[in-house]
Amino acid sequence: PYAVGCLEQGRRVTPVVFATNNAARTPTEVARQLRSLGLTAEPADVVTSAQALQVAVEALIAFVPGDANGLHA
């Protein structure tokens, strides 16, 4: 029952990001649901599993030496 208040209070001192493993929903949809629960949430506050995967793949590609694996354009 105190989750919303705790998260809102925490936002005052540190950034809060909402992560979801539901790649089928957009950050806008997730933020809308969070707002319906009483939280302050914008799409920029939400990270989906699809977004996290994109960042991970880009980081991995950056560490692949040369073009040996055909991963570089």
PDB file of C-alpha atoms in Angstrom:
ATOM      1  CA  PRO A   1       0.000   0.000   0.000  1.00  0.00           C
ATOM      2  CA  TYR A   2       2.991   2.341   0.372  1.00  0.00           C
ATOM      3  CA  ALA A   3       4.745   1.646  -2.941  1.00  0.00           C
ATOM      4  CA  VAL A   4       3.523   4.754  -4.766  1.00  0.00           C
ATOM      5  CA  GLY A   5       4.503   7.060  -1.918  1.00  0.00           C
ATOM      6  CA  CYS A   6       7.929   5.444  -1.553  1.00  0.00           C
ATOM      7  CA  LEU A   7       8.680   5.678  -5.263  1.00  0.00           C
ATOM      8  CA  GLU A   8       7.495   9.278  -5.456  1.00  0.00           C
ATOM      9  CA  GLN A   9       9.594  10.218  -2.434  1.00  0.00           C
ATOM     10  CA  GLY A  10      12.602   8.404  -3.889  1.00  0.00           C
ATOM     11  CA  ARG A  11      12.285  10.336  -7.151  1.00  0.00           C
ATOM     12  CA  ARG A  12      13.055  13.513  -5.237  1.00  0.00           C
ATOM     13  CA  VAL A  13      16.583  12.336  -4.454  1.00  0.00           C
ATOM     14  CA  THR A  14      17.486   9.923  -7.253  1.00  0.00           C
ATOM     15  CA  PRO A  15      16.301   9.127 -10.780  1.00  0.00           C
ATOM     16  CA  VAL A  16      13.789   6.286 -11.076  1.00  0.00           C
ATOM     17  CA  VAL A  17      13.450   4.127 -14.170  1.00  0.00           C
ATOM     18  CA  PHE A  18      10.678   1.616 -14.651  1.00  0.00           C
ATOM     19  CA  ALA A  19      11.871  -1.548 -16.415  1.00  0.00           C
ATOM     20  CA  THR A  20       9.473  -4.051 -17.936  1.00  0.00           C
ATOM     21  CA  ASN A  21      10.014  -7.410 -19.578  1.00  0.00           C
ATOM     22  CA  ASN A  22       6.889  -6.937 -21.692  1.00  0.00           C
ATOM     23  CA  ALA A  23       8.265  -6.019 -25.116  1.00  0.00           C
ATOM     24  CA  ALA A  24       4.764  -5.959 -26.597  1.00  0.00           C
ATOM     25  CA  ARG A  25       3.884  -2.720 -24.787  1.00  0.00           C
ATOM     26  CA  THR A  26       5.382   0.631 -25.686  1.00  0.00           C
ATOM     27  CA  PRO A  27       6.919   2.953 -23.102  1.00  0.00           C
ATOM     28  CA  THR A  28       3.897   5.236 -23.621  1.00  0.00           C
ATOM     29  CA  GLU A  29       1.496   2.421 -22.721  1.00  0.00           C
ATOM     30  CA  VAL A  30       3.513   1.424 -19.661  1.00  0.00           C
ATOM     31  CA  ALA A  31       3.770   5.041 -18.466  1.00  0.00           C
ATOM     32  CA  ARG A  32       0.007   5.438 -18.893  1.00  0.00           C
ATOM     33  CA  GLN A  33      -0.620   2.374 -16.730  1.00  0.00           C
ATOM     34  CA  LEU A  34       1.829   3.596 -14.071  1.00  0.00           C
ATOM     35  CA  ARG A  35       0.088   6.983 -13.996  1.00  0.00           C
ATOM     36  CA  SER A  36      -3.250   5.200 -13.521  1.00  0.00           C
ATOM     37  CA  LEU A  37      -1.745   3.699 -10.351  1.00  0.00           C
ATOM     38  CA  GLY A  38      -0.845   7.168  -9.070  1.00  0.00           C
ATOM     39  CA  LEU A  39       2.817   7.295 -10.097  1.00  0.00           C
ATOM     40  CA  THR A  40       4.525  10.115 -11.933  1.00  0.00           C
ATOM     41  CA  ALA A  41       5.736   8.431 -15.109  1.00  0.00           C
ATOM     42  CA  GLU A  42       6.588   9.568 -18.609  1.00  0.00           C
ATOM     43  CA  PRO A  43       7.570   7.342 -21.544  1.00  0.00           C
ATOM     44  CA  ALA A  44      11.196   8.440 -21.089  1.00  0.00           C
ATOM     45  CA  ASP A  45      11.066   6.890 -17.585  1.00  0.00           C
ATOM     46  CA  VAL A  46      10.284   3.426 -19.000  1.00  0.00           C
ATOM     47  CA  VAL A  47      12.749   0.876 -20.408  1.00  0.00           C
ATOM     48  CA  THR A  48      11.305  -2.148 -22.170  1.00  0.00           C
ATOM     49  CA  SER A  49      13.082  -5.444 -22.690  1.00  0.00           C
ATOM     50  CA  ALA A  50      13.263  -4.665 -26.416  1.00  0.00           C
ATOM     51  CA  GLN A  51      15.098  -1.411 -25.682  1.00  0.00           C
ATOM     52  CA  ALA A  52      17.465  -3.143 -23.273  1.00  0.00           C
ATOM     53  CA  LEU A  53      18.228  -5.808 -25.878  1.00  0.00           C
ATOM     54  CA  GLN A  54      19.004  -3.148 -28.482  1.00  0.00           C
ATOM     55  CA  VAL A  55      21.504  -1.464 -26.156  1.00  0.00           C
ATOM     56  CA  ALA A  56      23.105  -4.806 -25.285  1.00  0.00           C
ATOM     57  CA  VAL A  57      23.469  -5.834 -28.936  1.00  0.00           C
ATOM     58  CA  GLU A  58      24.940  -2.445 -29.885  1.00  0.00           C
ATOM     59  CA  ALA A  59      27.458  -2.740 -27.040  1.00  0.00           C
ATOM     60  CA  LEU A  60      28.368  -6.265 -28.096  1.00  0.00           C
ATOM     61  CA  ILE A  61      28.877  -5.219 -31.702  1.00  0.00           C
ATOM     62  CA  ALA A  62      31.135  -2.385 -30.576  1.00  0.00           C
ATOM     63  CA  PHE A  63      33.451  -4.937 -28.963  1.00  0.00           C
ATOM     64  CA  VAL A  64      33.671  -7.306 -31.951  1.00  0.00           C
ATOM     65  CA  PRO A  65      37.129  -6.814 -33.483  1.00  0.00           C
ATOM     66  CA  GLY A  66      37.258  -6.211 -37.221  1.00  0.00           C
ATOM     67  CA  ASP A  67      34.725  -7.544 -39.688  1.00  0.00           C
ATOM     68  CA  ALA A  68      35.552 -11.207 -39.224  1.00  0.00           C
ATOM     69  CA  ASN A  69      32.029 -12.084 -38.107  1.00  0.00           C
ATOM     70  CA  GLY A  70      30.255  -9.881 -40.630  1.00  0.00           C
ATOM     71  CA  LEU A  71      28.690  -7.815 -37.875  1.00  0.00           C
ATOM     72  CA  HIS A  72      29.968  -4.445 -39.084  1.00  0.00           C
ATOM     73  CA  ALA A  73      28.518  -2.563 -42.020  1.00  0.00           C
TER      74      ALA A  73
END
